[in-house]
Short mmCIF file of N, CA and C in Angstrom, two decimals:
data_model
loop_
_atom_site.label_atom_id
_atom_site.label_comp_id
_atom_site.label_asym_id
_atom_site.label_seq_id
_atom_site.Cartn_x
_atom_site.Cartn_y
_atom_site.Cartn_z
N UNK A 1 4.26 -99.80 -43.16
CA UNK A 1 3.63 -100.72 -42.24
C UNK A 1 2.32 -101.19 -42.85
N UNK A 2 2.06 -102.47 -42.93
CA UNK A 2 0.84 -102.96 -43.57
C UNK A 2 -0.41 -102.57 -42.77
N UNK A 3 -1.49 -102.44 -43.50
CA UNK A 3 -2.78 -102.11 -42.89
C UNK A 3 -3.36 -103.34 -42.21
N UNK A 4 -4.15 -103.11 -41.18
CA UNK A 4 -4.95 -104.18 -40.60
C UNK A 4 -6.13 -104.36 -41.54
N UNK A 5 -6.22 -105.47 -42.18
CA UNK A 5 -7.26 -105.67 -43.20
C UNK A 5 -8.55 -106.15 -42.57
N UNK A 6 -9.62 -105.58 -43.05
CA UNK A 6 -10.96 -105.98 -42.60
C UNK A 6 -11.69 -106.53 -43.81
N UNK A 7 -12.61 -107.47 -43.59
CA UNK A 7 -13.38 -107.99 -44.72
C UNK A 7 -14.23 -106.89 -45.33
N UNK A 8 -14.47 -107.01 -46.61
CA UNK A 8 -15.31 -106.03 -47.31
C UNK A 8 -16.71 -106.06 -46.71
N UNK A 9 -17.37 -104.90 -46.74
CA UNK A 9 -18.73 -104.81 -46.22
C UNK A 9 -19.70 -105.53 -47.15
N UNK A 10 -20.57 -106.32 -46.59
CA UNK A 10 -21.65 -106.91 -47.39
C UNK A 10 -22.60 -105.80 -47.78
N UNK A 11 -23.38 -106.01 -48.84
CA UNK A 11 -24.32 -104.97 -49.30
C UNK A 11 -25.22 -104.47 -48.18
N UNK A 12 -25.75 -105.38 -47.36
CA UNK A 12 -26.64 -104.95 -46.28
C UNK A 12 -25.89 -104.12 -45.26
N UNK A 13 -24.64 -104.47 -44.99
CA UNK A 13 -23.84 -103.69 -44.07
C UNK A 13 -23.52 -102.33 -44.67
N UNK A 14 -23.19 -102.30 -45.96
CA UNK A 14 -22.84 -101.04 -46.62
C UNK A 14 -24.01 -100.08 -46.62
N UNK A 15 -25.24 -100.59 -46.79
CA UNK A 15 -26.40 -99.71 -46.81
C UNK A 15 -26.61 -99.06 -45.45
N UNK A 16 -26.16 -99.71 -44.38
CA UNK A 16 -26.25 -99.12 -43.04
C UNK A 16 -25.02 -98.28 -42.74
N UNK A 17 -23.91 -98.59 -43.36
CA UNK A 17 -22.64 -97.94 -43.07
C UNK A 17 -22.61 -96.48 -43.50
N UNK A 18 -23.03 -96.19 -44.72
CA UNK A 18 -22.91 -94.81 -45.24
C UNK A 18 -23.77 -93.82 -44.49
N UNK A 19 -25.03 -94.12 -44.16
CA UNK A 19 -25.78 -93.18 -43.32
C UNK A 19 -25.11 -92.97 -41.96
N UNK A 20 -24.52 -94.05 -41.42
CA UNK A 20 -23.83 -93.92 -40.14
C UNK A 20 -22.62 -93.01 -40.27
N UNK A 21 -21.91 -93.09 -41.39
CA UNK A 21 -20.79 -92.20 -41.63
C UNK A 21 -21.26 -90.76 -41.64
N UNK A 22 -22.36 -90.50 -42.34
CA UNK A 22 -22.89 -89.13 -42.41
C UNK A 22 -23.25 -88.63 -41.01
N UNK A 23 -23.90 -89.47 -40.21
CA UNK A 23 -24.26 -89.06 -38.86
C UNK A 23 -23.01 -88.81 -38.04
N UNK A 24 -22.02 -89.66 -38.19
CA UNK A 24 -20.78 -89.50 -37.44
C UNK A 24 -20.10 -88.19 -37.77
N UNK A 25 -20.01 -87.88 -39.05
CA UNK A 25 -19.38 -86.62 -39.47
C UNK A 25 -20.17 -85.45 -38.92
N UNK A 26 -21.51 -85.53 -39.00
CA UNK A 26 -22.35 -84.44 -38.53
C UNK A 26 -22.24 -84.28 -37.02
N UNK A 27 -22.23 -85.39 -36.28
CA UNK A 27 -22.20 -85.32 -34.83
C UNK A 27 -20.85 -84.85 -34.29
N UNK A 28 -19.79 -85.27 -34.93
CA UNK A 28 -18.47 -84.90 -34.43
C UNK A 28 -18.03 -83.54 -34.91
N UNK A 29 -18.78 -82.96 -35.86
CA UNK A 29 -18.37 -81.67 -36.40
C UNK A 29 -17.04 -81.78 -37.12
N UNK A 30 -16.81 -82.94 -37.74
CA UNK A 30 -15.55 -83.22 -38.43
C UNK A 30 -15.22 -82.17 -39.47
N UNK A 31 -14.26 -82.47 -40.29
CA UNK A 31 -13.79 -81.53 -41.30
C UNK A 31 -14.88 -81.10 -42.26
N UNK A 32 -15.82 -81.98 -42.49
CA UNK A 32 -16.97 -81.63 -43.31
C UNK A 32 -18.09 -81.29 -42.35
N UNK A 33 -18.82 -80.25 -42.59
CA UNK A 33 -19.87 -79.82 -41.66
C UNK A 33 -21.14 -80.62 -41.94
N UNK A 34 -21.07 -81.93 -41.78
CA UNK A 34 -22.21 -82.79 -42.04
C UNK A 34 -22.26 -83.18 -43.50
N UNK A 35 -23.07 -84.16 -43.82
CA UNK A 35 -23.12 -84.68 -45.18
C UNK A 35 -23.76 -83.71 -46.16
N UNK A 36 -24.66 -82.85 -45.71
CA UNK A 36 -25.25 -81.87 -46.61
C UNK A 36 -24.18 -80.98 -47.20
N UNK A 37 -23.26 -80.52 -46.36
CA UNK A 37 -22.17 -79.69 -46.84
C UNK A 37 -21.24 -80.49 -47.75
N UNK A 38 -21.01 -81.75 -47.38
CA UNK A 38 -20.13 -82.59 -48.18
C UNK A 38 -20.70 -82.77 -49.57
N UNK A 39 -22.01 -82.96 -49.65
CA UNK A 39 -22.62 -83.18 -50.95
C UNK A 39 -22.56 -81.93 -51.79
N UNK A 40 -22.57 -80.76 -51.16
CA UNK A 40 -22.58 -79.50 -51.90
C UNK A 40 -21.20 -79.13 -52.43
N UNK A 41 -20.15 -79.75 -51.92
CA UNK A 41 -18.80 -79.38 -52.31
C UNK A 41 -18.46 -79.97 -53.67
N UNK A 42 -17.98 -79.12 -54.56
CA UNK A 42 -17.54 -79.57 -55.87
C UNK A 42 -16.06 -79.87 -55.86
N UNK A 43 -15.54 -80.22 -57.02
CA UNK A 43 -14.13 -80.59 -57.14
C UNK A 43 -13.21 -79.40 -56.90
N UNK A 44 -13.77 -78.21 -56.73
CA UNK A 44 -12.95 -77.05 -56.38
C UNK A 44 -12.20 -77.25 -55.08
N UNK A 45 -12.66 -78.17 -54.23
CA UNK A 45 -11.94 -78.43 -52.98
C UNK A 45 -10.56 -79.03 -53.25
N UNK A 46 -10.35 -79.52 -54.47
CA UNK A 46 -9.05 -80.10 -54.83
C UNK A 46 -8.15 -79.12 -55.57
N UNK A 47 -8.59 -77.88 -55.75
CA UNK A 47 -7.91 -76.89 -56.59
C UNK A 47 -6.42 -76.75 -56.26
N UNK A 48 -6.08 -76.61 -55.01
CA UNK A 48 -4.68 -76.39 -54.63
C UNK A 48 -4.02 -77.63 -54.06
N UNK A 49 -4.62 -78.79 -54.28
CA UNK A 49 -4.09 -80.04 -53.72
C UNK A 49 -2.74 -80.39 -54.35
N UNK A 50 -1.88 -80.95 -53.56
CA UNK A 50 -0.56 -81.39 -53.99
C UNK A 50 -0.67 -82.84 -54.50
N UNK A 51 -0.81 -82.98 -55.81
CA UNK A 51 -1.03 -84.31 -56.40
C UNK A 51 0.17 -85.24 -56.19
N UNK A 52 1.37 -84.68 -56.27
CA UNK A 52 2.57 -85.52 -56.05
C UNK A 52 2.57 -86.07 -54.62
N UNK A 53 2.18 -85.24 -53.67
CA UNK A 53 2.09 -85.70 -52.28
C UNK A 53 1.02 -86.78 -52.16
N UNK A 54 -0.13 -86.59 -52.79
CA UNK A 54 -1.19 -87.59 -52.75
C UNK A 54 -0.72 -88.93 -53.29
N UNK A 55 -0.02 -88.90 -54.42
CA UNK A 55 0.50 -90.14 -55.01
C UNK A 55 1.48 -90.82 -54.06
N UNK A 56 2.34 -90.03 -53.44
CA UNK A 56 3.33 -90.56 -52.51
C UNK A 56 2.64 -91.22 -51.30
N UNK A 57 1.62 -90.54 -50.77
CA UNK A 57 0.92 -91.07 -49.60
C UNK A 57 0.16 -92.36 -49.93
N UNK A 58 -0.44 -92.42 -51.11
CA UNK A 58 -1.14 -93.63 -51.53
C UNK A 58 -0.17 -94.81 -51.59
N UNK A 59 1.01 -94.58 -52.12
CA UNK A 59 2.02 -95.65 -52.18
C UNK A 59 2.55 -95.99 -50.79
N UNK A 60 2.87 -94.96 -50.02
CA UNK A 60 3.45 -95.15 -48.69
C UNK A 60 2.53 -95.92 -47.75
N UNK A 61 1.24 -95.64 -47.82
CA UNK A 61 0.28 -96.28 -46.92
C UNK A 61 -0.37 -97.53 -47.53
N UNK A 62 0.12 -97.94 -48.69
CA UNK A 62 -0.29 -99.18 -49.34
C UNK A 62 -1.81 -99.26 -49.52
N UNK A 63 -2.39 -98.15 -49.97
CA UNK A 63 -3.84 -98.08 -50.15
C UNK A 63 -4.32 -99.11 -51.18
N UNK A 64 -3.60 -99.25 -52.27
CA UNK A 64 -4.03 -100.18 -53.33
C UNK A 64 -4.03 -101.60 -52.79
N UNK A 65 -3.00 -101.98 -52.06
CA UNK A 65 -2.93 -103.34 -51.51
C UNK A 65 -4.10 -103.60 -50.55
N UNK A 66 -4.45 -102.61 -49.76
CA UNK A 66 -5.58 -102.76 -48.84
C UNK A 66 -6.88 -102.93 -49.62
N UNK A 67 -7.06 -102.13 -50.67
CA UNK A 67 -8.26 -102.23 -51.49
C UNK A 67 -8.35 -103.58 -52.19
N UNK A 68 -7.21 -104.09 -52.66
CA UNK A 68 -7.18 -105.42 -53.29
C UNK A 68 -7.65 -106.47 -52.28
N UNK A 69 -7.19 -106.36 -51.05
CA UNK A 69 -7.57 -107.35 -50.03
C UNK A 69 -9.07 -107.28 -49.73
N UNK A 70 -9.68 -106.12 -49.90
CA UNK A 70 -11.10 -105.96 -49.59
C UNK A 70 -12.01 -106.34 -50.74
N UNK A 71 -11.61 -106.00 -51.99
CA UNK A 71 -12.52 -106.23 -53.12
C UNK A 71 -11.97 -107.17 -54.17
N UNK A 72 -10.71 -107.59 -54.03
CA UNK A 72 -10.11 -108.50 -54.99
C UNK A 72 -9.67 -107.80 -56.27
N UNK A 73 -9.25 -108.61 -57.21
CA UNK A 73 -8.77 -108.09 -58.49
C UNK A 73 -7.63 -107.11 -58.30
N UNK A 74 -7.70 -105.99 -59.03
CA UNK A 74 -6.67 -104.97 -58.90
C UNK A 74 -7.05 -103.89 -57.88
N UNK A 75 -8.18 -104.09 -57.20
CA UNK A 75 -8.64 -103.15 -56.17
C UNK A 75 -9.47 -102.00 -56.69
N UNK A 76 -9.55 -101.86 -58.02
CA UNK A 76 -10.25 -100.69 -58.59
C UNK A 76 -11.76 -100.74 -58.37
N UNK A 77 -12.31 -101.91 -58.06
CA UNK A 77 -13.75 -101.99 -57.79
C UNK A 77 -14.11 -101.15 -56.56
N UNK A 78 -13.15 -100.88 -55.71
CA UNK A 78 -13.37 -100.04 -54.53
C UNK A 78 -13.79 -98.64 -54.93
N UNK A 79 -13.36 -98.19 -56.11
CA UNK A 79 -13.55 -96.80 -56.48
C UNK A 79 -14.90 -96.47 -57.07
N UNK A 80 -15.63 -97.44 -57.55
CA UNK A 80 -16.90 -97.11 -58.21
C UNK A 80 -18.05 -98.01 -57.73
N UNK A 81 -18.20 -98.15 -56.43
CA UNK A 81 -19.33 -98.96 -55.98
C UNK A 81 -20.64 -98.23 -56.23
N UNK A 82 -21.66 -98.97 -56.60
CA UNK A 82 -22.96 -98.38 -56.92
C UNK A 82 -23.53 -97.66 -55.72
N UNK A 83 -23.89 -96.39 -55.90
CA UNK A 83 -24.61 -95.63 -54.91
C UNK A 83 -23.83 -95.18 -53.69
N UNK A 84 -22.52 -95.33 -53.67
CA UNK A 84 -21.77 -94.95 -52.49
C UNK A 84 -21.71 -93.45 -52.32
N UNK A 85 -21.05 -92.77 -53.18
CA UNK A 85 -20.99 -91.32 -53.10
C UNK A 85 -20.77 -90.76 -54.49
N UNK A 86 -21.23 -89.54 -54.69
CA UNK A 86 -21.21 -88.97 -56.03
C UNK A 86 -20.80 -87.51 -56.06
N UNK A 87 -20.07 -87.08 -55.05
CA UNK A 87 -19.55 -85.71 -55.04
C UNK A 87 -18.11 -85.71 -54.54
N UNK A 88 -17.41 -84.65 -54.86
CA UNK A 88 -16.03 -84.50 -54.40
C UNK A 88 -15.95 -84.45 -52.88
N UNK A 89 -16.90 -83.79 -52.25
CA UNK A 89 -16.90 -83.69 -50.80
C UNK A 89 -17.05 -85.04 -50.12
N UNK A 90 -17.92 -85.87 -50.67
CA UNK A 90 -18.09 -87.20 -50.09
C UNK A 90 -16.87 -88.09 -50.35
N UNK A 91 -16.22 -87.91 -51.50
CA UNK A 91 -14.97 -88.63 -51.76
C UNK A 91 -13.93 -88.26 -50.72
N UNK A 92 -13.78 -86.96 -50.46
CA UNK A 92 -12.82 -86.51 -49.47
C UNK A 92 -13.18 -87.07 -48.09
N UNK A 93 -14.48 -87.10 -47.78
CA UNK A 93 -14.92 -87.67 -46.51
C UNK A 93 -14.59 -89.14 -46.38
N UNK A 94 -14.67 -89.87 -47.49
CA UNK A 94 -14.32 -91.30 -47.48
C UNK A 94 -12.83 -91.48 -47.19
N UNK A 95 -12.00 -90.63 -47.81
CA UNK A 95 -10.56 -90.72 -47.54
C UNK A 95 -10.29 -90.39 -46.08
N UNK A 96 -11.01 -89.39 -45.55
CA UNK A 96 -10.85 -89.05 -44.12
C UNK A 96 -11.26 -90.23 -43.24
N UNK A 97 -12.33 -90.94 -43.64
CA UNK A 97 -12.76 -92.10 -42.87
C UNK A 97 -11.67 -93.18 -42.88
N UNK A 98 -11.05 -93.43 -44.04
CA UNK A 98 -9.95 -94.40 -44.09
C UNK A 98 -8.81 -93.93 -43.19
N UNK A 99 -8.51 -92.66 -43.24
CA UNK A 99 -7.45 -92.08 -42.41
C UNK A 99 -7.72 -92.37 -40.94
N UNK A 100 -8.96 -92.17 -40.53
CA UNK A 100 -9.33 -92.38 -39.13
C UNK A 100 -9.34 -93.87 -38.77
N UNK A 101 -10.00 -94.68 -39.59
CA UNK A 101 -10.11 -96.11 -39.29
C UNK A 101 -8.76 -96.81 -39.29
N UNK A 102 -7.91 -96.41 -40.20
CA UNK A 102 -6.61 -97.06 -40.32
C UNK A 102 -5.54 -96.39 -39.46
N UNK A 103 -5.95 -95.32 -38.75
CA UNK A 103 -5.04 -94.59 -37.87
C UNK A 103 -3.77 -94.15 -38.61
N UNK A 104 -3.98 -93.54 -39.79
CA UNK A 104 -2.85 -93.14 -40.63
C UNK A 104 -2.19 -91.85 -40.17
N UNK A 105 -2.94 -91.01 -39.47
CA UNK A 105 -2.36 -89.77 -38.97
C UNK A 105 -2.14 -88.70 -40.03
N UNK A 106 -2.94 -88.75 -41.10
CA UNK A 106 -2.78 -87.75 -42.17
C UNK A 106 -3.36 -86.42 -41.72
N UNK A 107 -2.68 -85.33 -42.11
CA UNK A 107 -3.18 -83.98 -41.89
C UNK A 107 -4.27 -83.68 -42.92
N UNK A 108 -5.11 -82.69 -42.65
CA UNK A 108 -6.20 -82.37 -43.59
C UNK A 108 -5.73 -82.13 -45.02
N UNK A 109 -4.63 -81.43 -45.20
CA UNK A 109 -4.14 -81.18 -46.56
C UNK A 109 -3.65 -82.46 -47.23
N UNK A 110 -3.19 -83.43 -46.44
CA UNK A 110 -2.78 -84.72 -46.99
C UNK A 110 -4.00 -85.54 -47.42
N UNK A 111 -5.05 -85.50 -46.62
CA UNK A 111 -6.30 -86.18 -46.98
C UNK A 111 -6.81 -85.60 -48.29
N UNK A 112 -6.78 -84.28 -48.40
CA UNK A 112 -7.24 -83.62 -49.63
C UNK A 112 -6.37 -84.03 -50.81
N UNK A 113 -5.07 -84.14 -50.61
CA UNK A 113 -4.15 -84.53 -51.69
C UNK A 113 -4.46 -85.94 -52.18
N UNK A 114 -4.70 -86.87 -51.25
CA UNK A 114 -5.04 -88.24 -51.64
C UNK A 114 -6.36 -88.25 -52.39
N UNK A 115 -7.37 -87.55 -51.86
CA UNK A 115 -8.67 -87.51 -52.52
C UNK A 115 -8.57 -86.87 -53.90
N UNK A 116 -7.72 -85.87 -54.06
CA UNK A 116 -7.55 -85.22 -55.36
C UNK A 116 -6.96 -86.19 -56.39
N UNK A 117 -6.03 -87.03 -55.96
CA UNK A 117 -5.46 -88.04 -56.87
C UNK A 117 -6.54 -89.05 -57.26
N UNK A 118 -7.34 -89.49 -56.30
CA UNK A 118 -8.42 -90.43 -56.61
C UNK A 118 -9.43 -89.79 -57.55
N UNK A 119 -9.71 -88.51 -57.34
CA UNK A 119 -10.64 -87.82 -58.23
C UNK A 119 -10.06 -87.74 -59.64
N UNK A 120 -8.80 -87.40 -59.74
CA UNK A 120 -8.15 -87.30 -61.05
C UNK A 120 -8.14 -88.63 -61.77
N UNK A 121 -7.83 -89.70 -61.06
CA UNK A 121 -7.63 -91.01 -61.68
C UNK A 121 -8.89 -91.85 -61.82
N UNK A 122 -9.88 -91.62 -60.96
CA UNK A 122 -11.04 -92.53 -60.96
C UNK A 122 -12.39 -91.83 -61.06
N UNK A 123 -12.61 -90.76 -60.31
CA UNK A 123 -13.95 -90.19 -60.18
C UNK A 123 -14.26 -89.08 -61.18
N UNK A 124 -13.31 -88.17 -61.35
CA UNK A 124 -13.46 -87.07 -62.32
C UNK A 124 -14.64 -86.15 -62.01
N UNK A 125 -14.85 -85.85 -60.72
CA UNK A 125 -15.89 -84.89 -60.34
C UNK A 125 -15.48 -83.51 -60.84
N UNK A 126 -16.43 -82.75 -61.28
CA UNK A 126 -16.17 -81.39 -61.79
C UNK A 126 -16.52 -80.36 -60.75
#
């Protein structure tokens, strides 16, 4: 099922968006215990992730097509925006945010699997 596409965030919107995400995670007591904990998490959170499942979910939920619609080109600009996030925990939190916004219904281990594939292919957090 195709994603409901939203326009990409303008820089001014993005600068307000990420702090709001951190507050939201902290206030809701989400899977990450606030952004401080997210920042402290290393790539060890991906240790037991099912990479094949992550690849399957990325294809099934048409993540690349959604990213292309937001940033153009091949969509890879979505993965390395300046100043967005720089830890494995924040990457996982971003995937969780997509899961929530797009109403994908992914379980926590599925979110981790998707984030682990993105880390392997794009971020390479240690």
